Short mmCIF file of C-alpha atoms in Angstrom, two decimals:
data_model
loop_
_atom_site.label_atom_id
_atom_site.label_comp_id
_atom_site.label_asym_id
_atom_site.label_seq_id
_atom_site.Cartn_x
_atom_site.Cartn_y
_atom_site.Cartn_z
CA LEU A 1 6.32 0.33 10.02
CA GLY A 2 4.99 3.49 11.82
CA THR A 3 2.92 4.53 8.55
CA THR A 4 1.68 0.75 8.26
CA LEU A 5 0.73 0.82 11.95
CA THR A 6 -1.32 4.08 11.61
CA ILE A 7 -3.30 3.41 8.41
CA SER A 8 -4.04 -0.16 9.54
CA SER A 9 -5.31 0.65 13.05
CA ASN A 10 -9.04 0.71 14.28
CA HIS A 11 -7.57 2.04 17.86
CA TRP A 12 -6.48 5.43 18.72
CA MET A 13 -3.45 4.45 20.95
CA MET A 14 -2.29 2.18 18.11
CA ALA A 15 -2.46 5.21 15.65
CA TRP A 16 -0.79 7.47 17.99
CA ALA A 17 2.04 4.83 18.48
CA GLY A 18 2.39 4.53 14.79
CA LEU A 19 2.74 8.20 14.35
CA GLU A 20 5.25 8.33 17.14
CA ILE A 21 7.42 5.72 15.37
CA ASN A 22 7.08 7.70 12.17
CA THR A 23 8.45 10.80 14.04
CA LEU A 24 11.32 9.16 15.49
CA ALA A 25 12.20 7.29 12.46
CA ILE A 26 12.69 10.47 10.35
CA LEU A 27 14.31 12.79 12.81
CA PRO A 28 17.92 10.83 12.36
CA MET A 29 17.51 11.24 8.28
CA ILE A 30 16.77 15.16 8.87
CA SER A 31 19.77 15.60 11.22
CA LYS A 32 22.13 13.11 9.27
CA SER A 33 24.25 15.97 7.57
CA HIS A 34 25.48 17.73 11.11
CA HIS A 35 25.02 21.12 9.59
CA PRO A 36 23.38 23.60 12.21
CA ARG A 37 20.21 24.07 9.90
CA ALA A 38 19.66 20.45 9.71
CA ILE A 39 19.86 20.28 13.63
CA GLU A 40 17.59 23.39 13.85
CA ALA A 41 15.33 21.66 11.46
CA SER A 42 15.14 18.41 13.21
CA THR A 43 14.41 20.19 16.71
CA LYS A 44 11.60 22.21 14.97
CA TYR A 45 10.09 19.03 13.48
CA PHE A 46 10.36 17.06 16.64
CA LEU A 47 8.68 19.77 18.78
CA THR A 48 5.73 20.51 16.24
CA GLN A 49 5.03 16.69 15.92
CA ALA A 50 5.50 15.91 19.62
CA THR A 51 2.75 18.92 20.40
CA ALA A 52 0.34 17.34 17.58
CA SER A 53 0.97 14.08 19.01
CA THR A 54 -0.08 15.12 22.37
CA LEU A 55 -3.10 16.84 21.33
CA LEU A 56 -4.10 13.75 19.14
CA LEU A 57 -3.71 11.74 22.28
CA PHE A 58 -5.88 14.54 24.35
CA SER A 59 -8.60 14.46 21.55
CA SER A 60 -9.03 10.45 21.52
CA MET A 61 -8.87 10.53 25.66
CA THR A 62 -11.48 13.11 25.97
CA ASN A 63 -13.63 11.21 23.34
CA ALA A 64 -13.21 7.85 25.18
CA TRP A 65 -13.90 9.52 28.50
CA SER A 66 -17.28 11.10 27.30
CA THR A 67 -18.47 8.27 25.00
CA GLY A 68 -16.50 5.11 26.08
CA GLN A 69 -15.13 4.62 22.33
CA TRP A 70 -11.57 4.01 21.35
CA ASP A 71 -12.84 3.37 17.81
CA ILE A 72 -11.44 5.79 15.09
CA SER A 73 -14.42 6.14 13.23
CA GLN A 74 -16.63 6.71 16.30
CA LEU A 75 -15.06 10.35 17.04
CA THR A 76 -18.42 12.04 18.22
CA HIS A 77 -17.39 14.39 20.93
CA PRO A 78 -17.18 18.05 19.47
CA THR A 79 -14.14 19.19 21.64
CA SER A 80 -12.32 16.14 20.38
CA CYS A 81 -13.30 16.74 16.77
CA LEU A 82 -11.79 20.17 17.23
CA LEU A 83 -8.56 19.23 18.67
CA LEU A 84 -8.20 16.14 16.33
CA THR A 85 -8.50 18.69 13.49
CA THR A 86 -5.82 20.84 15.30
CA ALA A 87 -3.49 18.01 15.73
CA LEU A 88 -3.69 16.80 12.24
CA SER A 89 -3.41 20.17 10.70
CA MET A 90 -0.04 20.50 12.76
CA LYS A 91 1.16 17.08 11.61
CA LEU A 92 0.50 17.98 7.81
CA GLY A 93 1.34 21.95 7.82
CA LEU A 94 -2.10 23.34 7.13
CA VAL A 95 -2.46 26.96 7.73
CA PRO A 96 -2.35 28.23 10.44
CA PHE A 97 0.17 25.52 11.88
CA HIS A 98 2.49 25.79 8.77
CA PHE A 99 5.43 27.70 9.83
CA TRP A 100 7.71 24.63 10.46
CA PHE A 101 7.46 23.09 7.12
CA PRO A 102 9.24 25.20 4.76
CA GLU A 103 11.86 25.76 7.48
CA VAL A 104 12.40 22.19 8.01
CA LEU A 105 12.41 21.23 4.32
CA GLN A 106 15.12 23.73 3.89
CA GLY A 107 17.34 22.08 6.45
CA SER A 108 16.71 18.59 5.07
CA SER A 109 18.52 16.99 1.98
CA LEU A 110 16.28 16.43 -1.19
CA THR A 111 15.71 12.54 -0.33
CA THR A 112 14.69 13.54 3.53
CA SER A 113 12.31 16.43 1.79
CA LEU A 114 10.87 14.05 -0.64
CA LEU A 115 9.80 11.53 2.18
CA LEU A 116 8.50 14.66 4.50
CA THR A 117 6.27 15.92 1.52
CA THR A 118 4.68 12.27 0.84
CA LEU A 119 5.21 9.47 2.95
CA MET A 120 5.01 11.39 6.37
CA LYS A 121 1.68 12.77 5.27
CA PHE A 122 0.13 9.57 4.41
CA PRO A 123 -0.72 8.63 8.25
CA PRO A 124 -2.56 11.90 9.16
CA ILE A 125 -4.32 12.15 5.69
CA THR A 126 -5.70 8.59 6.62
CA LEU A 127 -6.79 9.54 9.94
CA LEU A 128 -8.56 12.61 8.48
CA PHE A 129 -10.15 10.23 5.71
CA LEU A 130 -11.49 7.83 8.61
CA THR A 131 -12.79 10.75 11.01
CA SER A 132 -14.23 12.74 8.02
CA ALA A 133 -17.69 12.29 8.94
CA SER A 134 -17.08 13.96 12.28
CA LEU A 135 -15.19 17.11 11.32
CA ASN A 136 -16.74 20.61 11.05
CA PRO A 137 -17.30 21.58 7.47
CA THR A 138 -16.68 25.39 8.00
CA LEU A 139 -13.49 25.13 9.89
CA MET A 140 -12.10 22.68 7.12
CA SER A 141 -13.29 24.96 4.20
CA THR A 142 -11.64 28.00 5.97
CA MET A 143 -8.34 26.35 6.67
CA ALA A 144 -8.34 24.88 3.21
CA ILE A 145 -8.85 28.14 1.32
CA ALA A 146 -6.30 29.73 3.71
CA SER A 147 -3.82 27.42 2.92
CA ALA A 148 -4.24 27.34 -0.92
CA ALA A 149 -4.07 31.25 -0.53
CA LEU A 150 -0.77 31.38 1.62
CA GLY A 151 0.71 28.58 -0.19
CA GLY A 152 0.55 30.60 -3.40
CA TRP A 153 1.29 33.91 -1.90
CA MET A 154 4.23 32.81 0.15
CA GLY A 155 5.85 30.79 -2.75
CA LEU A 156 5.76 33.69 -5.29
CA ASN A 157 9.03 35.36 -3.54
CA GLN A 158 11.23 32.18 -3.15
CA THR A 159 14.55 31.26 -4.73
CA GLN A 160 15.17 27.84 -3.04
CA ALA A 161 13.54 25.06 -4.82
CA ARG A 162 12.84 22.85 -1.55
CA LYS A 163 10.97 26.08 -0.06
CA ILE A 164 8.75 26.44 -3.10
CA LEU A 165 7.76 22.92 -3.21
CA ALA A 166 6.98 23.20 0.63
CA PHE A 167 4.63 26.14 -0.13
CA SER A 168 3.44 24.02 -2.96
CA SER A 169 2.86 21.23 -0.63
CA ILE A 170 0.82 23.83 1.66
CA SER A 171 -1.20 24.84 -1.42
CA HIS A 172 -2.24 21.33 -2.51
CA LEU A 173 -3.30 20.35 1.07
CA GLY A 174 -5.67 23.07 0.76
CA TRP A 175 -7.25 21.11 -2.24
CA MET A 176 -7.34 17.99 -0.28
CA ALA A 177 -8.86 19.71 2.98
CA ILE A 178 -11.59 21.22 1.06
CA ILE A 179 -12.88 18.23 -0.40
CA LEU A 180 -12.46 16.02 2.46
CA ILE A 181 -16.06 16.09 4.15
CA TYR A 182 -17.96 15.95 0.74
CA ASN A 183 -16.04 13.31 -0.93
CA PRO A 184 -13.07 12.03 1.09
CA LYS A 185 -12.05 9.44 -1.46
CA LEU A 186 -11.13 12.34 -3.99
CA THR A 187 -8.84 13.59 -0.97
CA LEU A 188 -6.85 10.45 -1.28
CA ILE A 189 -7.05 10.42 -5.19
CA THR A 190 -5.36 14.20 -4.90
CA PHE A 191 -2.78 13.02 -2.12
CA TYR A 192 -1.71 9.93 -4.41
CA LEU A 193 -1.17 12.16 -7.52
CA TYR A 194 0.34 14.97 -5.78
CA SER A 195 2.98 12.37 -4.21
CA LEU A 196 3.49 10.72 -7.50
CA THR A 197 4.38 14.17 -9.16
CA THR A 198 6.27 15.74 -6.36
CA ALA A 199 8.29 12.36 -6.24
CA ALA A 200 9.37 13.13 -9.72
CA ILE A 201 10.24 16.65 -9.14
CA PHE A 202 12.34 15.75 -6.05
CA LEU A 203 13.94 12.76 -7.86
CA THR A 204 14.84 14.96 -10.78
CA LEU A 205 16.49 17.67 -8.64
CA ASN A 206 18.20 15.11 -6.95
CA THR A 207 19.64 13.60 -10.03
CA THR A 208 20.82 17.26 -11.25
CA ASN A 209 21.92 18.25 -7.90
CA THR A 210 19.62 21.33 -7.88
CA LEU A 211 18.81 23.17 -4.86
CA LYS A 212 17.98 26.75 -5.88
CA LEU A 213 16.91 28.84 -8.89
CA SER A 214 20.05 30.21 -9.87
CA SER A 215 21.82 26.68 -10.31
CA MET A 216 18.70 25.40 -11.99
CA MET A 217 19.45 27.57 -14.78
CA ILE A 218 22.70 25.62 -15.91
CA THR A 219 21.49 22.16 -15.09
CA TRP A 220 20.08 22.02 -18.81
CA THR A 221 23.43 21.13 -19.98
CA LYS A 222 23.77 18.03 -17.69
CA ILE A 223 20.86 16.14 -18.79
CA PRO A 224 18.74 17.88 -21.47
CA SER A 225 15.94 15.25 -21.81
CA LEU A 226 15.27 15.18 -17.81
CA THR A 227 15.31 18.85 -17.47
CA SER A 228 12.56 19.20 -20.51
CA THR A 229 10.43 16.57 -18.79
CA LEU A 230 10.72 18.48 -15.56
CA MET A 231 9.13 21.45 -17.04
CA LEU A 232 6.18 19.20 -18.11
CA THR A 233 6.25 17.83 -14.53
CA LEU A 234 5.90 21.25 -12.94
CA LEU A 235 3.27 22.18 -15.01
CA SER A 236 1.35 18.83 -14.14
CA LEU A 237 1.91 19.95 -10.43
CA ALA A 238 0.16 23.34 -11.36
CA GLY A 239 -2.63 21.30 -12.77
CA LEU A 240 -2.71 22.27 -16.50
CA PRO A 241 -5.32 20.48 -18.54
CA PRO A 242 -3.45 17.57 -20.62
CA LEU A 243 -1.41 16.52 -17.64
CA THR A 244 -2.11 14.42 -14.63
CA GLY A 245 -2.22 16.95 -12.06
CA PHE A 246 -5.41 18.68 -14.04
CA LEU A 247 -7.29 15.41 -12.84
CA PRO A 248 -7.82 15.97 -9.09
CA LYS A 249 -8.45 19.63 -9.58
CA TRP A 250 -11.16 18.71 -12.16
CA LEU A 251 -12.88 16.30 -10.12
CA ILE A 252 -12.59 18.65 -6.92
CA ILE A 253 -14.24 21.63 -8.88
CA GLN A 254 -16.91 19.14 -10.12
CA GLU A 255 -17.81 17.87 -6.69
CA LEU A 256 -17.88 21.26 -4.75
CA THR A 257 -20.18 22.57 -7.69
CA LYS A 258 -22.39 19.52 -7.14
CA GLN A 259 -22.52 20.37 -3.37
CA GLU A 260 -23.70 23.86 -4.36
CA LEU A 261 -20.31 25.38 -2.69
CA THR A 262 -19.70 27.52 -6.11
CA ALA A 263 -17.90 30.32 -4.28
CA ALA A 264 -15.56 27.91 -2.62
CA ALA A 265 -14.74 26.17 -5.98
CA THR A 266 -14.28 29.54 -7.63
CA THR A 267 -12.02 30.98 -4.93
CA ILE A 268 -9.69 27.96 -4.66
CA ALA A 269 -9.64 27.77 -8.35
CA LEU A 270 -8.38 31.36 -8.75
CA LEU A 271 -5.99 31.00 -5.81
CA SER A 272 -4.02 28.15 -7.60
CA LEU A 273 -3.31 30.68 -10.34
CA LEU A 274 -0.73 31.93 -7.65
CA GLY A 275 0.82 28.45 -7.53
CA LEU A 276 0.79 28.33 -11.41
CA PHE A 277 3.06 31.79 -11.31
CA PHE A 278 5.84 30.26 -9.45
CA TYR A 279 5.78 26.84 -11.27
CA LEU A 280 6.25 28.63 -14.58
CA ARG A 281 8.89 30.57 -13.06
CA LEU A 282 10.52 27.26 -12.10
CA ALA A 283 9.79 25.65 -15.58
CA TYR A 284 11.18 29.02 -17.13
CA CYS A 285 14.43 28.77 -15.11
CA ALA A 286 14.77 24.96 -15.73
CA THR A 287 14.44 25.02 -19.54
CA ILE A 288 14.72 28.21 -21.13
CA THR A 289 17.40 30.47 -19.62
CA LEU A 290 21.07 30.81 -18.87
CA PRO A 291 22.59 33.06 -16.45
CA PRO A 292 24.47 36.06 -17.78
CA ASN A 293 28.00 34.88 -17.06
CA SER A 294 30.98 37.22 -18.13
CA THR A 295 33.73 34.60 -17.02
CA ASN A 296 34.44 31.49 -19.16
CA HIS A 297 33.74 28.39 -17.77
CA MET A 298 33.40 24.77 -18.91
CA LYS A 299 29.95 23.73 -19.40
CA GLN A 300 28.91 20.40 -17.76
CA TRP A 301 27.51 19.04 -20.91
CA GLN A 302 25.74 15.71 -21.08
CA ILE A 303 27.33 14.19 -17.88
CA ASN A 304 27.30 10.14 -17.76
CA LYS A 305 24.85 10.15 -15.00
CA SER A 306 22.16 7.66 -15.82
CA VAL A 307 18.56 8.49 -14.98
CA TYR A 308 17.04 6.15 -12.52
CA THR A 309 14.18 3.88 -13.45
CA SER A 310 12.11 5.27 -10.69
CA THR A 311 12.80 8.99 -11.83
CA ALA A 312 11.60 7.84 -15.35
CA THR A 313 8.42 5.96 -14.13
CA PHE A 314 7.26 8.72 -11.81
CA THR A 315 7.99 11.24 -14.41
CA THR A 316 5.81 9.60 -17.09
CA LEU A 317 3.25 8.80 -14.86
CA SER A 318 2.96 12.35 -13.54
CA ILE A 319 2.62 13.55 -17.06
CA MET A 320 0.33 11.10 -18.98
CA LEU A 321 -2.20 9.59 -16.52
CA LEU A 322 -5.18 12.00 -17.54
CA PRO A 323 -6.65 9.61 -20.28
CA LEU A 324 -6.94 7.04 -17.48
CA SER A 325 -8.78 9.15 -15.24
CA PRO A 326 -12.38 7.29 -15.56
CA MET A 327 -10.53 4.09 -14.61
CA ILE A 328 -8.88 5.94 -11.60
CA SER A 329 -12.13 7.22 -10.40
CA THR A 330 -13.69 3.72 -10.43
CA ILE A 331 -10.93 2.25 -8.59
CA ALA A 332 -11.09 4.85 -5.90
#
């Protein structure tokens, strides 16, 4: 309801109300397990989102005060634009407002983490899409490149699957933010394809009950076919050519080059190599290795756990959509 309200509204108050409903709806899901870490995660999430909502409201009221406009697409006051960028960056977890995101994901279950990385980011992305004409290009580009860099660097040293995917999310947000002003529709395509691939990964991890790299090493015995497709899905998220994830990066680099922003395109493309390193590490852990284990233990060989249709569908789409790229671009 909150997401629908925000993405379909023209008035700032309705958009704000939708974001508030969203925040209050996800809080019980984060704190469901009653674990101290889950409670800490939900507190951090609440404080960050409440601050961001306040800034959003302040931004829209400042704009209405100076221009008399409550319409989302009529954001013209410079201070309001700056405040809005800050508020939505906090909502999304763009650098430098990213600190809460990995911690909250680490304290949540895999299903809640999936919602936090995909559905909960849709309303702020939509608001950025609607106000993209008013935003500051230099500020957005700086934040985008910083996000891509930090998402790559911080993900290198992680051993927890959820934290790696959190930094992966920050890095992908950088790609979405850099193209937002020049071609907002590309931002949406990137977000949709990112959500698709991330959903496939989270659903796979949920099926095999994997939370960290060391436990990922022994999951290949559970459902070998699913683990081998997980490797392809991870490489798709990294943006390697024959897979779906290459499509948004290809289009973004092409658009940046058209706008004569070759330096920005080169920088963000090189920074995505950092991400590629930890995706490869995840893929390596998932498919190739077994941990050295001196004790005899029963392998969980081919457990009778069916793979849900949703997992299979998302995985297939996140690997095989590249040949349809002309159609996807036309639809968008």
